[in-house]
Short mmCIF file of C-alpha atoms and ligand atoms in Angstrom, two decimals:
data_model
loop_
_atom_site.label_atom_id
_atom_site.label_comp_id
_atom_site.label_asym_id
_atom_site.label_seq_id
_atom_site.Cartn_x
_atom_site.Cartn_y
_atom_site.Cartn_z
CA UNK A 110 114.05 65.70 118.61
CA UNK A 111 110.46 65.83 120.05
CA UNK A 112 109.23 68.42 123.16
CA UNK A 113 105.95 67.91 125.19
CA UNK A 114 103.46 69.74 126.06
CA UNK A 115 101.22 69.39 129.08
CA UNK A 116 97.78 71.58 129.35
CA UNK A 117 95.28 71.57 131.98
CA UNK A 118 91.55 70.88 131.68
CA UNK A 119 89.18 72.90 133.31
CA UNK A 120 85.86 73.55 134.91
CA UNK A 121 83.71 76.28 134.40
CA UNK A 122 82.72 77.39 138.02
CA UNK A 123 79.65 79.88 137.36
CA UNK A 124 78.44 81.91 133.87
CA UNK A 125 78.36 78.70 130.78
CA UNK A 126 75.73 79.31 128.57
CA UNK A 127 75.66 83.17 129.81
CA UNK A 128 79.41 83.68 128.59
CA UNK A 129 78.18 83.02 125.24
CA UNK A 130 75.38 86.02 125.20
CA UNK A 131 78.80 88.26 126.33
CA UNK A 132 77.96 87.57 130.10
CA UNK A 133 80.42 86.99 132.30
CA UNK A 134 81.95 83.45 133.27
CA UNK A 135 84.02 81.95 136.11
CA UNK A 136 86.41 79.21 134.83
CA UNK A 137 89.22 77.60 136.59
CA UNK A 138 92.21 75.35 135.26
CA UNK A 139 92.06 71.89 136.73
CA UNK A 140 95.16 69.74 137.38
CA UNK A 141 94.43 67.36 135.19
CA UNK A 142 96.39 67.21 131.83
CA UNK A 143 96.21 66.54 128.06
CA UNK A 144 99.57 65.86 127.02
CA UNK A 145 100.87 66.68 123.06
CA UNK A 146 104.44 65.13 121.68
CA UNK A 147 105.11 66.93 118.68
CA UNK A 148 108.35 65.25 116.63
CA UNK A 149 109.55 66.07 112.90
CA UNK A 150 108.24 63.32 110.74
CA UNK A 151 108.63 62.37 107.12
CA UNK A 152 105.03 62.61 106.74
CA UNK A 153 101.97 64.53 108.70
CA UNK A 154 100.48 61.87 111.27
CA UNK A 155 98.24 62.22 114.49
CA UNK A 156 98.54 59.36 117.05
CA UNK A 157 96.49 59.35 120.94
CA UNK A 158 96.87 57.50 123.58
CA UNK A 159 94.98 54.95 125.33
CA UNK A 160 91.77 56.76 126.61
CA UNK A 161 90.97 59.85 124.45
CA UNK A 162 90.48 57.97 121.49
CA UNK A 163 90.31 54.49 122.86
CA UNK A 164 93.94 53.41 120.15
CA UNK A 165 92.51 55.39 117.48
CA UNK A 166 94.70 56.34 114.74
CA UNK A 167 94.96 58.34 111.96
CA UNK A 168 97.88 58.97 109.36
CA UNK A 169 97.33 61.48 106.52
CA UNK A 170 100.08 60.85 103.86
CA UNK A 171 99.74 62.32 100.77
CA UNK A 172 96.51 63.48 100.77
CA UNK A 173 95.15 60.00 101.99
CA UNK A 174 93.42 59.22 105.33
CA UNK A 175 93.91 56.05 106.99
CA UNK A 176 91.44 55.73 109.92
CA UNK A 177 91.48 52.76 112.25
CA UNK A 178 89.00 51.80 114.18
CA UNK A 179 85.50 53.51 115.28
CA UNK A 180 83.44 55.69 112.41
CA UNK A 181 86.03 58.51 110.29
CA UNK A 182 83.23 60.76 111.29
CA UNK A 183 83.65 60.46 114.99
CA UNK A 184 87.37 60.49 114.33
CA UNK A 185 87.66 63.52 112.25
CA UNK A 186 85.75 65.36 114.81
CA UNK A 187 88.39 64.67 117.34
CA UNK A 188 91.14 65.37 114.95
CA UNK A 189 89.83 68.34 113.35
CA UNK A 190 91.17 70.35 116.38
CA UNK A 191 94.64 69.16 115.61
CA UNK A 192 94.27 69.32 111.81
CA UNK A 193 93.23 73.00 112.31
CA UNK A 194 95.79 74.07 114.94
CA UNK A 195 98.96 72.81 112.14
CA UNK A 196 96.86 74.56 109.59
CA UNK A 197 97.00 77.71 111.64
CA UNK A 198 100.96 76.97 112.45
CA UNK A 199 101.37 76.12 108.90
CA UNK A 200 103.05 73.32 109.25
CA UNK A 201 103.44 69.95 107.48
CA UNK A 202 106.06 67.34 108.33
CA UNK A 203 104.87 66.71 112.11
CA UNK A 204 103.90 63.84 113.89
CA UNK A 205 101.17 64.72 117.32
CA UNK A 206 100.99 62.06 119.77
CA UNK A 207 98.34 62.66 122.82
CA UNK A 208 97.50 60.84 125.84
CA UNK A 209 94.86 62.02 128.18
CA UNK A 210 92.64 60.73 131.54
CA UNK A 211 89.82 62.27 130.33
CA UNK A 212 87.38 61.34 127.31
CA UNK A 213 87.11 64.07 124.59
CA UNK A 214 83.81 65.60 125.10
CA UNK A 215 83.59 65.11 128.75
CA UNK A 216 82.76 68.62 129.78
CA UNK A 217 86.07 69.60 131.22
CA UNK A 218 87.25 71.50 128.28
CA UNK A 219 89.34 68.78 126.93
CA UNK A 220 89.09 70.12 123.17
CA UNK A 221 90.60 73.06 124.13
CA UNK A 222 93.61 71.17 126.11
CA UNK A 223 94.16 69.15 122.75
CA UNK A 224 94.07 72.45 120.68
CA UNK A 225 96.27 74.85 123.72
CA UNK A 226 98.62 71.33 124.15
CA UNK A 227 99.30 70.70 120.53
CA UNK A 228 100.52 74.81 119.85
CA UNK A 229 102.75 74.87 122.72
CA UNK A 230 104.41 71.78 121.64
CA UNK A 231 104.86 72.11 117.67
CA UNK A 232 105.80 75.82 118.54
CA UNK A 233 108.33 74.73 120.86
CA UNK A 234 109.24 71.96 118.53
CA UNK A 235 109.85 74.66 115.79
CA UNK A 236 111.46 76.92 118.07
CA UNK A 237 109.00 79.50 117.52
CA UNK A 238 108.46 81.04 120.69
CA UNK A 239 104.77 82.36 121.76
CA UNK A 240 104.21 83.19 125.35
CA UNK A 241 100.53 81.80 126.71
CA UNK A 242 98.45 85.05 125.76
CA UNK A 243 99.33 84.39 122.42
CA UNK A 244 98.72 80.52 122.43
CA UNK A 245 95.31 80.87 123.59
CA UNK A 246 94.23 83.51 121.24
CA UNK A 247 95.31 81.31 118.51
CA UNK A 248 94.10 78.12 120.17
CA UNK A 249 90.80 80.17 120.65
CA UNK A 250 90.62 81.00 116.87
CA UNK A 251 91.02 77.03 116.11
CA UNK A 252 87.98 76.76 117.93
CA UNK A 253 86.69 79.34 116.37
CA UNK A 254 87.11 77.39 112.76
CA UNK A 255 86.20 73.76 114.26
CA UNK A 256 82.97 74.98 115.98
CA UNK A 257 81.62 77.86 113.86
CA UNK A 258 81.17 79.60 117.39
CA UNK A 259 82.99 79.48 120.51
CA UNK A 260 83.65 81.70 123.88
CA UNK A 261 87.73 81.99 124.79
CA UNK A 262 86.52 80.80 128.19
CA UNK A 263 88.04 76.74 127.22
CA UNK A 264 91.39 77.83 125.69
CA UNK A 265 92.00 80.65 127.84
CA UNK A 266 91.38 78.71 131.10
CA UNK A 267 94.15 75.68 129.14
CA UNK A 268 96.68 78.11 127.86
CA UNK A 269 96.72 80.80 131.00
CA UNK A 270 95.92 78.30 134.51
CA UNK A 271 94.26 79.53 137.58
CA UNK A 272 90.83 81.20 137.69
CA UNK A 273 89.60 83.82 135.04
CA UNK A 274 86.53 85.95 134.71
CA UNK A 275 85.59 85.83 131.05
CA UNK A 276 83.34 88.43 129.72
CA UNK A 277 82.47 90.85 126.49
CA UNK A 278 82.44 94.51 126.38
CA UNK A 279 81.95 96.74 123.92
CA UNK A 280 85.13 96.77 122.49
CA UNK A 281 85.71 92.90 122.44
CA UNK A 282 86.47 90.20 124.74
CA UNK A 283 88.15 90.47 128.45
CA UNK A 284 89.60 88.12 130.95
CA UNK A 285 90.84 89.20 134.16
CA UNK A 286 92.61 86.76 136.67
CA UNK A 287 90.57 85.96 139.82
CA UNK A 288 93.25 85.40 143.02
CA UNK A 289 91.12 82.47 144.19
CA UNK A 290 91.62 81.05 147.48
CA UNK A 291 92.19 77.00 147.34
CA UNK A 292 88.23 75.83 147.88
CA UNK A 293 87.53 71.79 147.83
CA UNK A 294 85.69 70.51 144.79
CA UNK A 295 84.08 67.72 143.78
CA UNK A 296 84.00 66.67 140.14
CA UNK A 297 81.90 64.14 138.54
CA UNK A 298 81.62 63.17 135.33
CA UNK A 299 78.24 61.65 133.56
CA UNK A 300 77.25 60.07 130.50
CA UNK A 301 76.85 63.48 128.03
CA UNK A 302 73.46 62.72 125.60
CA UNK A 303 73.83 66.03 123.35
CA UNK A 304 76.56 67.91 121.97
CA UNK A 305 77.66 70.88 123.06
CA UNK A 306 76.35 72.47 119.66
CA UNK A 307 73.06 71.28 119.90
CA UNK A 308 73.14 72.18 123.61
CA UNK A 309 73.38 75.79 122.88
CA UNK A 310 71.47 75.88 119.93
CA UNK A 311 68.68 74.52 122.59
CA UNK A 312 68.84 77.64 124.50
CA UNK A 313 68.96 79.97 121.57
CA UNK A 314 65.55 78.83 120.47
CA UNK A 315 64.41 79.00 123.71
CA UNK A 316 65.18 82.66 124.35
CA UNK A 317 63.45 83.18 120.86
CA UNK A 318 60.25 81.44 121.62
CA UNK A 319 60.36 83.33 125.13
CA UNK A 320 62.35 86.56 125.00
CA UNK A 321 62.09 87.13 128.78
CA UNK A 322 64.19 84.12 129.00
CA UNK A 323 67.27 86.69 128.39
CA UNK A 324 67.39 87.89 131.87
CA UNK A 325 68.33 84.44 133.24
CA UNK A 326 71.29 85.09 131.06
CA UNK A 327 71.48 88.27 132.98
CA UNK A 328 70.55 87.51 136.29
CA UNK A 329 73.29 84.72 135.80
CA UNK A 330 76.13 87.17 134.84
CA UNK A 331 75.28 89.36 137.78
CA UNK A 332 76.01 86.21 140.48
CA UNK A 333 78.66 85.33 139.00
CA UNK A 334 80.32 88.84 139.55
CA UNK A 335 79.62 88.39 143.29
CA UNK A 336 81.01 84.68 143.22
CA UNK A 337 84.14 86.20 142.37
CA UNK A 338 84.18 87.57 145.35
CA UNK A 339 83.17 84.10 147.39
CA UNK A 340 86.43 82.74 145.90
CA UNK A 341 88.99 85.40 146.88
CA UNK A 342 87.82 84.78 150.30
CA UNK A 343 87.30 81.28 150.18
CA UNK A 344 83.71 81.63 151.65
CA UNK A 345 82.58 78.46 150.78
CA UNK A 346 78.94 78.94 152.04
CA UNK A 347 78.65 81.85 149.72
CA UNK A 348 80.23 80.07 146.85
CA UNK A 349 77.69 77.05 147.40
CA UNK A 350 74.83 79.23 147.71
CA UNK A 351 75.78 80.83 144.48
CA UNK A 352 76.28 77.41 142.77
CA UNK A 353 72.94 76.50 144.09
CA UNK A 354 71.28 79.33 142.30
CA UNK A 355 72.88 79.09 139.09
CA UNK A 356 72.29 75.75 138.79
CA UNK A 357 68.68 76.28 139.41
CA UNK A 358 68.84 78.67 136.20
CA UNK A 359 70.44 76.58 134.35
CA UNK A 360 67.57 73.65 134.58
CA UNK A 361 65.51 76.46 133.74
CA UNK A 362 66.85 76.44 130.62
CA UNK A 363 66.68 73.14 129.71
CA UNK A 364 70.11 71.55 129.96
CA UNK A 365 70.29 69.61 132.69
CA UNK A 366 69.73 65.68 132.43
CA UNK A 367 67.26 63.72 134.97
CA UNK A 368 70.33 62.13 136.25
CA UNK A 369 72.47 65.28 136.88
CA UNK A 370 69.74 66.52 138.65
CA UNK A 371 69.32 63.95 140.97
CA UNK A 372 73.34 63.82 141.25
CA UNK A 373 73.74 67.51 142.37
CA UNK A 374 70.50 66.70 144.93
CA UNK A 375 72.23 63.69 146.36
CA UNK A 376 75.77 65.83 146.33
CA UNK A 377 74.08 68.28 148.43
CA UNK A 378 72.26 65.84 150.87
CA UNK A 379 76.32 64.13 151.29
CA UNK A 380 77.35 67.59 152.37
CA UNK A 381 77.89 69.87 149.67
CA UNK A 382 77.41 73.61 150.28
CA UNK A 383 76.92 73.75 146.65
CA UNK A 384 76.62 71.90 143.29
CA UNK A 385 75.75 72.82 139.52
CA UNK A 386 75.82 71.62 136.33
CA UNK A 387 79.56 72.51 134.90
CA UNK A 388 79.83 73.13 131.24
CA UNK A 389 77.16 72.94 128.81
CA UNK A 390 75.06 70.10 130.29
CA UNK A 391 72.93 67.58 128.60
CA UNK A 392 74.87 64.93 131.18
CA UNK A 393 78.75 66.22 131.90
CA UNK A 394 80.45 67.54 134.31
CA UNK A 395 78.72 68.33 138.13
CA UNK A 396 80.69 69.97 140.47
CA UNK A 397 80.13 70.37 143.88
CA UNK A 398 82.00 72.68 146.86
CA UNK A 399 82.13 71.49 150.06
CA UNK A 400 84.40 69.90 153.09
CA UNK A 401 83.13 66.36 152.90
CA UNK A 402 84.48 65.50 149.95
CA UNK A 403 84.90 61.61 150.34
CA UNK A 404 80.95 61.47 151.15
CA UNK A 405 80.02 64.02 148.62
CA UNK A 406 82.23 62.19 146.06
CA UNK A 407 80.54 58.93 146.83
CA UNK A 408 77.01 60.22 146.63
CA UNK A 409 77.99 60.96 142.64
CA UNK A 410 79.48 57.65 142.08
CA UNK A 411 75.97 56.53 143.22
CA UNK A 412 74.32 58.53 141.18
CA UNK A 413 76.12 57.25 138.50
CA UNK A 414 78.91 59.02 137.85
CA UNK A 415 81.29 57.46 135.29
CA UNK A 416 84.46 59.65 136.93
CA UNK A 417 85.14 61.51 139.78
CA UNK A 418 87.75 63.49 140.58
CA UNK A 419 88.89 65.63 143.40
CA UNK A 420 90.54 68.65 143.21
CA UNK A 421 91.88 71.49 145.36
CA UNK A 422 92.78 74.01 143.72
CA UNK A 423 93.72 75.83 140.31
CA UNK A 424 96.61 74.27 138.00
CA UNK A 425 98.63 76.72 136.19
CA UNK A 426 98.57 76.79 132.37
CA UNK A 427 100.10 75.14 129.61
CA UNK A 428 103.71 74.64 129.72
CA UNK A 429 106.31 72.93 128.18
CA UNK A 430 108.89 70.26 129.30
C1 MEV B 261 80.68 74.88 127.12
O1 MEV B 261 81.77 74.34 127.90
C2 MEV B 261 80.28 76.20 127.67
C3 MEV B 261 79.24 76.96 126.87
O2 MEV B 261 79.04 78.21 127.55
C4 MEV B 261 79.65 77.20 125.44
C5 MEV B 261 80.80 78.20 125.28
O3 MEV B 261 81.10 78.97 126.18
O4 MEV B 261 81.37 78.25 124.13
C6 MEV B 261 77.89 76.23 126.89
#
């Protein structure tokens, strides 16, 4: 008996870095999947497939950890999602296999798909039924555990699909569902030099060195309430000209990479009505909006993009075959 899950990745359209000073983000589900097999096992053992870990493997058996391959470190950092989501099921005799196209730690959310995907499958497995609200609150508080800090922008875009607007209020976290028109995108994916952590850690001691810093954060919640706007009407122009500003933020605040910068410049010169930064930066994700999408997705292979994808439109969320 085994049941598979499939989870989309995701970009975050407008509002990273904001989201996590309570502003609001725009995320959307991409169709691109990480896929968890979850089978009852004599022991508790963690297999992936080809690309996330490159045919790493790791089988804990009575309390010992057999790593093959690469540094246990680097390993354990990719596992620890896994580890953390059984911990929170509670559950012991399980094998996870999971195959993905996308490198962990690309920028496309892909911890959260390996968190959201492994849930829905050992739930299903154990015939435990949670609908997707409840899978990405508790895939949001593995995060919580693996990271020390994390938005639920990630696992709510992997567990729910579509487009969300993320934001805090007073009494806690919302998300509201954004009926997005299908828009073109562009999606290219470069070599990432800092970790997410350190990233945002960055821009933390960069508002505290320069307080006024804080309304960038601010300036950037407010444009992404009007994007959301851009994408129920598919207004493209609008949505790049929005893109275009927050991306010019976001170098302000020092996470943008020499060669993403040139990327989204040579993205826009191809044709693109818009392009940004997309995630937490330091290399990543760029994404760009626009009709041209063979030219635009060219001019970020050339600018040395490892990956590019096109997509057009939101996937829905995690589900189970
Ligand atoms: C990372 O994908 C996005 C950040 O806003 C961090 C977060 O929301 O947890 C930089």
């Amino acid at each position: 008996m085994r049941r598979t899950a499939k989870a989309p990745a995701k970009v975050t359209l407008f509002g990273e870095h904001a989201v996590v000073y309570g502003h609001p983000a725009l995320v959307m589900a991409i169709p691109i999947h990480v896929t968890a097999v979850a089978e009852f096992s004599e022991d508790f053992s963690l297999e992936s497939g080809p690309v996330i870990l490159k045919h790493l493997a790791l089988a804990i058996s009575e309390g010992e950890v057999k790593v093959i391959g690469r540094t246990r470190d680097e390993v354990l950092r990719y596992f620890s999602y896994i580890l953390e989501a059984l911990k929170v099921l509670n559950v012991e005799k399980v094998k996870v296999s999971l195959s993905s196209p996308l490198p962990v730690g690309a920028g496309l959310g892909t911890s959260a798909a390996v968190t959201v995907s492994t849930i829905a499958a050992v739930s299903a497995l154990l015939n435990r039924h949670m609908d997707r609200e409840e899978i990405a609150n508790l895939a949001w508080e593995v995060e919580k555990r693996v990271q020390g800090r994390a938005s639920p922008m990630d696992t709510s875009a992997s567990a729910l699909g579509g487009v969300l607007l993320i934001g805090k209020e007073a009494d806690g976290w919302y998300r509201k569902r954004v009926r997005a028109a299908d828009v073109p995108l562009v999606i290219g994916l470069f070599r990432k030099r800092k970790s997410t952590a350190e990233l945002v850690s960055g821009v933390a001691e960069l508002i505290t060195r320069h307080p006024f810093a804080s309304t960038i954060m601010k300036t950037i919640g407010e444009l992404t309430e009007r994007a959301v706007e851009s994408l129920e009407k598919g207004d493209l122009a609008l949505l790049g000209e929005l893109m275009n500003i927050n991306h010019g933020l976001l170098e302000a605040l020092g996470i943008v990479t020499k060669e993403v910068a040139n990327a989204v410049h040579s993205a826009r010169l191809a044709g693109a009505l818009g392009a940004k930064v997309s995630g937490a930066g330091g290399g990543g994700a760029v994404i760009a909006v626009g009709d041209d999408v063979d030219e635009i997705a060219a001019a970020l292979k050339a600018s040395g993009a490892e990956r590019v994808f096109v997509v057009k439109g939101a996937a829905r969320g995690v589900h189970v075959e």
